[in-house]
Amino acid sequence: MRRKIPGTILKKNTVWPQIRLSWRITLGVAAIVMMTTLILLAVADQFARNYARHEAEVRLQQLAWQMRDALDHTMKQRIDDIKDLSRRGLVRNYVDPTALRTKLTLEKNEFNDYAWIGVTDPEGKVIAGTQSMLEGHNAAQRPWFIGGKKDLYVGSYQLPLMKPTLPFAVRPLGLIDISTPIFDQKGIYKGVLGAHLSWDWARDIVRNLLNPANQRYNAEVLVVRDDGMVLLGPKELEGTKIRSGSLALARKGESGARIEAWGDSDGARYITGYVRTGMWTGQAGMNWSILVRQSEQLALADILVLEKQMLIAALIEALLLAVGVVFLSYKLMAPTNVLNKAIDSGGSIAGAYVFK
């Protein structure tokens, strides 16, 4: 007689179905691959953004340096011209206003930077001027005459009163003054030699600086006075006062580049290169700040395209790796799957039979 001893019944998990070991390995490896890909993508994206910002800062700082050097070099040349002209005999010992006017006109025509050159008597009356402009006017209250009586003077200012008499002064902030006292051979004060420079030459420098290779960056060059007045820059900013961290640093004589928000652009962030002028001339009136700015969005435009390409490549890589993992896990776990199926089909009830 055979007696059946009941065994233990293995209950199946009805809430969480059993997952094959091969699929567990597949899902785990796929999750690791996806996490690794995302981490690498984030690290590469951060590196690319930092690199692009750094390259933009270096580029804008170099443009600011180039603008400063060009301004200082041109102003030094014009200052040396005025000094040399004031020492010439025809100017130091002027007698005939017509001959003096001819000499001044020849000097002006030699360099297109000059808008006007004139000579005053000791009291400030203009004796001779290029194209006869301003002759007979009294410049005693003008800054260039007041400063020029004492020593070399360089400055820029607004000309609301003289604008109607100067057809070349199209913009209210379009002039730079250079003046110096005139002394005869005995050292007696004879008057002041003054010159007005338009900003056209500086705009030419900007156009040459922002050549086609640099124009694609849409950078903007600003020349700013110590009081924050924009002397040269975008039309919407010229003649207005600005405040920025880069301007404050440039006033201290520092140079570099930084990312900052500008009030004129509804809080838009700009990468700004900054530097101080006056390195060569040493003149107080030449201490302007050069700011070269570019929208951060434009500076990182290439990186945004790279981000999309990196994301697409990462997704394709993750998909290929996942497919490869599934295929390899299926091959590697095939024997184990066969054994599991055999156990599941014959081992749901474990019993022991005792024969008598």
Tab-separated table of C-alpha atoms in Angstrom:
chain	number	residue	atom	x	y	z
A	1	MET	CA	0.000	0.000	0.000
A	2	ARG	CA	1.274	3.384	-0.993
A	3	ARG	CA	0.755	6.344	1.344
A	4	LYS	CA	0.887	9.879	-0.012
A	5	ILE	CA	2.465	12.439	2.230
A	6	PRO	CA	1.248	15.925	1.281
A	7	GLY	CA	4.042	18.351	0.421
A	8	THR	CA	4.323	22.114	0.442
A	9	ILE	CA	2.406	24.108	-2.174
A	10	LEU	CA	4.419	27.084	-3.634
A	11	LYS	CA	2.060	29.993	-3.963
A	12	LYS	CA	2.574	32.310	-6.894
A	13	ASN	CA	2.849	36.064	-6.311
A	14	THR	CA	-0.401	37.379	-7.774
A	15	VAL	CA	0.406	41.070	-7.024
A	16	TRP	CA	3.876	41.325	-8.585
A	17	PRO	CA	4.221	38.767	-11.373
A	18	GLN	CA	7.506	37.012	-11.444
A	19	ILE	CA	9.967	38.603	-13.863
A	20	ARG	CA	12.483	36.460	-15.607
A	21	LEU	CA	16.070	36.957	-14.635
A	22	SER	CA	16.991	37.891	-18.208
A	23	TRP	CA	14.512	40.755	-18.211
A	24	ARG	CA	15.703	41.931	-14.825
A	25	ILE	CA	19.241	42.100	-16.143
A	26	THR	CA	18.041	43.815	-19.316
A	27	LEU	CA	16.087	46.492	-17.473
A	28	GLY	CA	18.941	47.071	-15.019
A	29	VAL	CA	21.566	47.421	-17.708
A	30	ALA	CA	19.272	49.643	-19.799
A	31	ALA	CA	18.671	51.903	-16.786
A	32	ILE	CA	22.411	52.112	-16.108
A	33	VAL	CA	23.099	52.909	-19.767
A	34	MET	CA	20.428	55.627	-19.818
A	35	MET	CA	21.640	57.217	-16.571
A	36	THR	CA	25.254	57.130	-17.741
A	37	THR	CA	24.294	58.678	-21.077
A	38	LEU	CA	22.318	61.468	-19.406
A	39	ILE	CA	25.158	62.223	-16.972
A	40	LEU	CA	27.711	62.336	-19.778
A	41	LEU	CA	25.368	64.510	-21.824
A	42	ALA	CA	24.918	66.953	-18.921
A	43	VAL	CA	28.671	67.125	-18.282
A	44	ALA	CA	29.427	67.652	-21.984
A	45	ASP	CA	26.705	70.304	-22.253
A	46	GLN	CA	28.023	72.207	-19.228
A	47	PHE	CA	31.569	72.025	-20.556
A	48	ALA	CA	30.458	73.256	-23.992
A	49	ARG	CA	28.517	76.171	-22.472
A	50	ASN	CA	31.435	77.212	-20.269
A	51	TYR	CA	33.816	76.944	-23.198
A	52	ALA	CA	31.533	79.025	-25.439
A	53	ARG	CA	31.177	81.709	-22.743
A	54	HIS	CA	34.921	81.791	-22.230
A	55	GLU	CA	35.594	82.081	-25.963
A	56	ALA	CA	33.024	84.892	-26.261
A	57	GLU	CA	34.569	86.735	-23.308
A	58	VAL	CA	38.062	86.448	-24.809
A	59	ARG	CA	36.823	87.584	-28.225
A	60	LEU	CA	34.954	90.609	-26.868
A	61	GLN	CA	37.840	91.572	-24.595
A	62	GLN	CA	40.200	91.469	-27.576
A	63	LEU	CA	37.822	93.661	-29.588
A	64	ALA	CA	37.735	96.141	-26.699
A	65	TRP	CA	41.532	96.201	-26.589
A	66	GLN	CA	41.733	96.740	-30.352
A	67	MET	CA	39.218	99.581	-30.176
A	68	ARG	CA	41.128	101.191	-27.321
A	69	ASP	CA	44.466	100.924	-29.131
A	70	ALA	CA	42.987	102.382	-32.322
A	71	LEU	CA	41.379	105.292	-30.439
A	72	ASP	CA	44.493	106.047	-28.424
A	73	HIS	CA	46.761	105.826	-31.456
A	74	THR	CA	44.589	108.134	-33.576
A	75	MET	CA	44.135	110.641	-30.753
A	76	LYS	CA	47.874	110.666	-30.057
A	77	GLN	CA	48.499	111.468	-33.725
A	78	ARG	CA	45.983	114.312	-33.709
A	79	ILE	CA	47.341	115.712	-30.430
A	80	ASP	CA	50.868	115.646	-31.820
A	81	ASP	CA	49.598	117.408	-34.974
A	82	ILE	CA	48.029	120.227	-32.959
A	83	LYS	CA	51.137	120.623	-30.798
A	84	ASP	CA	53.334	120.782	-33.879
A	85	LEU	CA	51.002	123.232	-35.617
A	86	SER	CA	50.998	125.566	-32.620
A	87	ARG	CA	54.794	125.846	-32.833
A	88	ARG	CA	54.932	126.784	-36.494
A	89	GLY	CA	55.955	130.323	-37.302
A	90	LEU	CA	52.850	131.207	-39.291
A	91	VAL	CA	50.682	130.342	-36.304
A	92	ARG	CA	52.932	131.703	-33.544
A	93	ASN	CA	53.416	135.019	-35.348
A	94	TYR	CA	50.123	135.379	-37.171
A	95	VAL	CA	49.563	138.733	-38.827
A	96	ASP	CA	47.362	138.081	-41.840
A	97	PRO	CA	44.165	136.186	-40.994
A	98	THR	CA	43.814	135.119	-44.647
A	99	ALA	CA	47.222	133.435	-44.720
A	100	LEU	CA	46.524	131.853	-41.340
A	101	ARG	CA	43.158	130.578	-42.563
A	102	THR	CA	44.818	129.050	-45.646
A	103	LYS	CA	47.370	127.270	-43.465
A	104	LEU	CA	44.690	125.901	-41.150
A	105	THR	CA	42.571	124.769	-44.101
A	106	LEU	CA	45.509	122.901	-45.625
A	107	GLU	CA	46.108	121.171	-42.303
A	108	LYS	CA	42.443	120.191	-42.029
A	109	ASN	CA	42.274	118.861	-45.589
A	110	GLU	CA	45.330	116.703	-44.963
A	111	PHE	CA	43.444	114.698	-42.369
A	112	ASN	CA	39.726	114.046	-42.673
A	113	ASP	CA	39.492	113.578	-38.907
A	114	TYR	CA	39.280	117.339	-38.336
A	115	ALA	CA	35.935	119.070	-38.568
A	116	TRP	CA	37.309	122.530	-37.764
A	117	ILE	CA	40.607	124.185	-36.774
A	118	GLY	CA	40.827	127.763	-35.552
A	119	VAL	CA	43.003	130.320	-33.749
A	120	THR	CA	41.811	132.820	-31.150
A	121	ASP	CA	43.378	135.935	-29.728
A	122	PRO	CA	44.254	136.054	-25.998
A	123	GLU	CA	40.680	137.082	-25.093
A	124	GLY	CA	39.014	134.225	-26.998
A	125	LYS	CA	37.915	135.916	-30.220
A	126	VAL	CA	38.292	133.612	-33.218
A	127	ILE	CA	40.697	135.308	-35.627
A	128	ALA	CA	40.870	132.618	-38.308
A	129	GLY	CA	39.119	129.316	-38.876
A	130	THR	CA	38.886	126.742	-41.616
A	131	GLN	CA	36.363	127.718	-44.287
A	132	SER	CA	35.933	131.018	-42.385
A	133	MET	CA	33.624	129.285	-39.908
A	134	LEU	CA	33.231	130.832	-36.427
A	135	GLU	CA	35.451	133.786	-37.333
A	136	GLY	CA	34.494	136.750	-35.168
A	137	HIS	CA	32.800	134.529	-32.579
A	138	ASN	CA	33.914	134.738	-28.971
A	139	ALA	CA	34.939	131.375	-27.522
A	140	ALA	CA	35.971	132.733	-24.123
A	141	GLN	CA	33.344	130.612	-22.344
A	142	ARG	CA	33.951	127.443	-24.299
A	143	PRO	CA	35.695	124.596	-22.442
A	144	TRP	CA	38.292	124.134	-25.163
A	145	PHE	CA	39.411	127.763	-24.860
A	146	ILE	CA	39.354	127.797	-21.056
A	147	GLY	CA	41.379	124.579	-20.893
A	148	GLY	CA	43.595	125.496	-23.819
A	149	LYS	CA	44.808	128.706	-22.192
A	150	LYS	CA	46.577	126.732	-19.506
A	151	ASP	CA	47.828	123.605	-21.210
A	152	LEU	CA	46.927	120.915	-23.703
A	153	TYR	CA	43.190	120.215	-23.436
A	154	VAL	CA	41.214	117.219	-24.701
A	155	GLY	CA	37.491	116.850	-24.128
A	156	SER	CA	34.119	115.979	-25.570
A	157	TYR	CA	30.869	117.772	-24.870
A	158	GLN	CA	27.438	118.819	-26.138
A	159	LEU	CA	27.174	121.833	-28.423
A	160	PRO	CA	23.593	123.156	-28.294
A	161	LEU	CA	24.600	126.784	-28.855
A	162	MET	CA	27.230	126.289	-31.527
A	163	LYS	CA	25.397	123.607	-33.449
A	164	PRO	CA	23.627	126.027	-35.865
A	165	THR	CA	26.981	127.566	-36.813
A	166	LEU	CA	28.661	124.187	-37.328
A	167	PRO	CA	27.001	122.324	-40.193
A	168	PHE	CA	29.271	119.346	-39.605
A	169	ALA	CA	27.973	118.847	-36.038
A	170	VAL	CA	25.047	116.688	-37.051
A	171	ARG	CA	24.869	114.922	-33.713
A	172	PRO	CA	24.856	116.830	-30.412
A	173	LEU	CA	27.688	114.669	-29.084
A	174	GLY	CA	29.638	114.513	-32.310
A	175	LEU	CA	32.745	116.513	-31.419
A	176	ILE	CA	36.029	116.023	-29.618
A	177	ASP	CA	38.061	119.105	-28.740
A	178	ILE	CA	41.819	119.447	-28.772
A	179	SER	CA	43.364	122.804	-27.888
A	180	THR	CA	46.694	124.199	-26.758
A	181	PRO	CA	48.073	127.656	-25.948
A	182	ILE	CA	50.108	129.584	-28.528
A	183	PHE	CA	53.314	131.341	-27.480
A	184	ASP	CA	55.627	133.417	-29.617
A	185	GLN	CA	59.429	133.080	-29.619
A	186	LYS	CA	59.656	135.210	-26.469
A	187	GLY	CA	57.169	133.029	-24.619
A	188	ILE	CA	54.402	135.618	-24.691
A	189	TYR	CA	50.877	134.180	-24.715
A	190	LYS	CA	49.255	134.864	-28.108
A	191	GLY	CA	46.008	132.919	-27.964
A	192	VAL	CA	44.685	129.374	-28.342
A	193	LEU	CA	44.825	126.916	-31.219
A	194	GLY	CA	41.735	124.729	-31.146
A	195	ALA	CA	40.472	121.843	-33.256
A	196	HIS	CA	37.163	119.987	-33.400
A	197	LEU	CA	37.207	116.306	-34.357
A	198	SER	CA	34.029	114.593	-35.439
A	199	TRP	CA	33.291	111.036	-34.367
A	200	ASP	CA	33.230	109.851	-37.990
A	201	TRP	CA	36.800	108.588	-37.734
A	202	ALA	CA	35.867	106.586	-34.642
A	203	ARG	CA	32.889	105.112	-36.477
A	204	ASP	CA	35.242	104.125	-39.278
A	205	ILE	CA	37.368	102.336	-36.690
A	206	VAL	CA	34.297	100.466	-35.458
A	207	ARG	CA	33.343	99.462	-39.005
A	208	ASN	CA	36.849	98.202	-39.674
A	209	LEU	CA	36.953	96.473	-36.316
A	210	LEU	CA	33.641	94.712	-36.882
A	211	ASN	CA	34.722	93.241	-40.194
A	212	PRO	CA	32.632	90.534	-41.894
A	213	ALA	CA	34.358	87.915	-39.746
A	214	ASN	CA	33.167	89.671	-36.576
A	215	GLN	CA	29.834	91.039	-37.820
A	216	ARG	CA	28.249	87.605	-37.595
A	217	TYR	CA	28.543	87.883	-33.822
A	218	ASN	CA	26.392	91.065	-33.811
A	219	ALA	CA	28.705	92.748	-31.321
A	220	GLU	CA	28.169	96.402	-30.373
A	221	VAL	CA	30.959	98.841	-29.518
A	222	LEU	CA	30.316	101.681	-27.053
A	223	VAL	CA	32.543	104.591	-26.065
A	224	VAL	CA	31.307	105.948	-22.730
A	225	ARG	CA	32.259	109.118	-20.894
A	226	ASP	CA	32.998	109.131	-17.155
A	227	ASP	CA	29.502	110.370	-16.333
A	228	GLY	CA	27.961	107.393	-18.160
A	229	MET	CA	27.112	109.322	-21.340
A	230	VAL	CA	27.384	107.164	-24.451
A	231	LEU	CA	29.500	109.109	-26.940
A	232	LEU	CA	29.575	106.408	-29.574
A	233	GLY	CA	27.495	103.281	-29.906
A	234	PRO	CA	24.087	102.038	-31.073
A	235	LYS	CA	21.858	104.891	-32.217
A	236	GLU	CA	19.294	104.227	-29.508
A	237	LEU	CA	21.971	104.628	-26.823
A	238	GLU	CA	24.004	107.567	-28.132
A	239	GLY	CA	23.442	110.653	-26.001
A	240	THR	CA	21.951	108.643	-23.132
A	241	LYS	CA	23.467	107.667	-19.816
A	242	ILE	CA	23.979	104.034	-18.898
A	243	ARG	CA	24.949	102.132	-15.782
A	244	SER	CA	26.538	98.708	-15.756
A	245	GLY	CA	29.021	96.681	-13.773
A	246	SER	CA	31.437	96.582	-16.695
A	247	LEU	CA	31.422	100.391	-16.899
A	248	ALA	CA	32.199	100.666	-13.186
A	249	LEU	CA	35.118	98.264	-13.573
A	250	ALA	CA	36.435	100.090	-16.645
A	251	ARG	CA	36.385	103.392	-14.742
A	252	LYS	CA	38.713	101.824	-12.193
A	253	GLY	CA	41.183	101.042	-14.952
A	254	GLU	CA	40.409	97.331	-15.021
A	255	SER	CA	39.949	95.292	-18.175
A	256	GLY	CA	38.227	91.983	-18.786
A	257	ALA	CA	34.812	90.574	-19.635
A	258	ARG	CA	31.714	89.671	-17.670
A	259	ILE	CA	28.094	88.569	-18.098
A	260	GLU	CA	25.563	91.175	-16.998
A	261	ALA	CA	22.040	92.465	-17.565
A	262	TRP	CA	21.504	95.817	-19.290
A	263	GLY	CA	18.604	98.046	-18.343
A	264	ASP	CA	18.008	99.206	-21.922
A	265	SER	CA	17.189	95.671	-23.070
A	266	ASP	CA	14.467	94.602	-20.616
A	267	GLY	CA	16.929	92.672	-18.516
A	268	ALA	CA	18.555	90.816	-21.424
A	269	ARG	CA	21.934	89.373	-20.492
A	270	TYR	CA	25.038	90.446	-22.385
A	271	ILE	CA	28.626	89.270	-22.418
A	272	THR	CA	30.583	92.529	-22.203
A	273	GLY	CA	34.267	93.204	-22.743
A	274	TYR	CA	35.532	96.385	-21.074
A	275	VAL	CA	38.709	98.456	-20.997
A	276	ARG	CA	39.874	102.022	-20.307
A	277	THR	CA	41.350	104.405	-22.888
A	278	GLY	CA	44.073	107.009	-22.373
A	279	MET	CA	46.942	104.540	-22.189
A	280	TRP	CA	49.071	106.448	-24.709
A	281	THR	CA	47.963	110.051	-24.377
A	282	GLY	CA	47.775	110.396	-20.606
A	283	GLN	CA	45.128	113.114	-21.026
A	284	ALA	CA	42.241	113.358	-18.581
A	285	GLY	CA	39.763	114.093	-21.368
A	286	MET	CA	40.764	110.877	-23.081
A	287	ASN	CA	39.781	108.646	-20.194
A	288	TRP	CA	36.814	106.980	-21.825
A	289	SER	CA	35.498	103.493	-21.256
A	290	ILE	CA	35.261	101.036	-24.132
A	291	LEU	CA	32.498	98.443	-23.850
A	292	VAL	CA	31.974	95.714	-26.441
A	293	ARG	CA	28.829	93.709	-25.778
A	294	GLN	CA	27.082	90.726	-27.343
A	295	SER	CA	23.830	89.080	-26.415
A	296	GLU	CA	24.434	85.930	-24.377
A	297	GLN	CA	21.779	84.173	-26.435
A	298	LEU	CA	23.639	84.970	-29.655
A	299	ALA	CA	26.967	84.023	-28.108
A	300	LEU	CA	25.589	80.590	-27.197
A	301	ALA	CA	23.583	80.086	-30.405
A	302	ASP	CA	26.056	77.527	-31.761
A	303	ILE	CA	25.966	75.663	-28.461
A	304	LEU	CA	22.175	75.379	-28.635
A	305	VAL	CA	22.517	73.705	-32.027
A	306	LEU	CA	25.210	71.432	-30.594
A	307	GLU	CA	22.924	70.555	-27.666
A	308	LYS	CA	20.211	69.347	-30.042
A	309	GLN	CA	22.705	67.286	-31.995
A	310	MET	CA	24.133	65.807	-28.791
A	311	LEU	CA	20.647	64.960	-27.523
A	312	ILE	CA	19.697	63.213	-30.750
A	313	ALA	CA	22.979	61.310	-30.776
A	314	ALA	CA	22.514	60.309	-27.122
A	315	LEU	CA	18.986	59.018	-27.750
A	316	ILE	CA	20.156	56.992	-30.743
A	317	GLU	CA	23.073	55.629	-28.729
A	318	ALA	CA	20.820	54.706	-25.809
A	319	LEU	CA	18.376	52.957	-28.160
A	320	LEU	CA	21.135	50.965	-29.854
A	321	LEU	CA	22.659	50.000	-26.519
A	322	ALA	CA	19.279	48.927	-25.167
A	323	VAL	CA	18.631	46.754	-28.213
A	324	GLY	CA	22.108	45.270	-27.924
A	325	VAL	CA	21.621	44.548	-24.222
A	326	VAL	CA	18.305	42.807	-24.872
A	327	PHE	CA	19.847	40.648	-27.585
A	328	LEU	CA	22.907	39.698	-25.503
A	329	SER	CA	20.889	39.012	-22.367
A	330	TYR	CA	18.538	36.772	-24.350
A	331	LYS	CA	21.453	34.766	-25.704
A	332	LEU	CA	23.290	34.540	-22.406
A	333	MET	CA	20.240	33.673	-20.328
A	334	ALA	CA	18.691	31.167	-22.764
A	335	PRO	CA	19.859	28.081	-20.797
A	336	THR	CA	18.648	29.566	-17.535
A	337	ASN	CA	15.265	30.383	-19.093
A	338	VAL	CA	14.864	26.771	-20.241
A	339	LEU	CA	15.640	25.541	-16.722
A	340	ASN	CA	13.188	28.016	-15.210
A	341	LYS	CA	10.433	26.831	-17.545
A	342	ALA	CA	11.088	23.217	-16.571
A	343	ILE	CA	10.972	24.050	-12.904
A	344	ASP	CA	7.781	26.106	-13.314
A	345	SER	CA	5.997	23.327	-15.181
A	346	GLY	CA	6.926	20.378	-12.878
A	347	GLY	CA	7.751	21.938	-9.575
A	348	SER	CA	4.681	23.888	-8.544
A	349	ILE	CA	3.816	21.193	-5.982
A	350	ALA	CA	6.644	19.580	-4.092
A	351	GLY	CA	5.604	16.193	-2.685
A	352	ALA	CA	7.169	13.164	-1.310
A	353	TYR	CA	5.767	9.619	-1.850
A	354	VAL	CA	6.437	6.827	0.599
A	355	PHE	CA	5.872	3.255	-0.606
A	356	LYS	CA	5.083	0.513	1.773
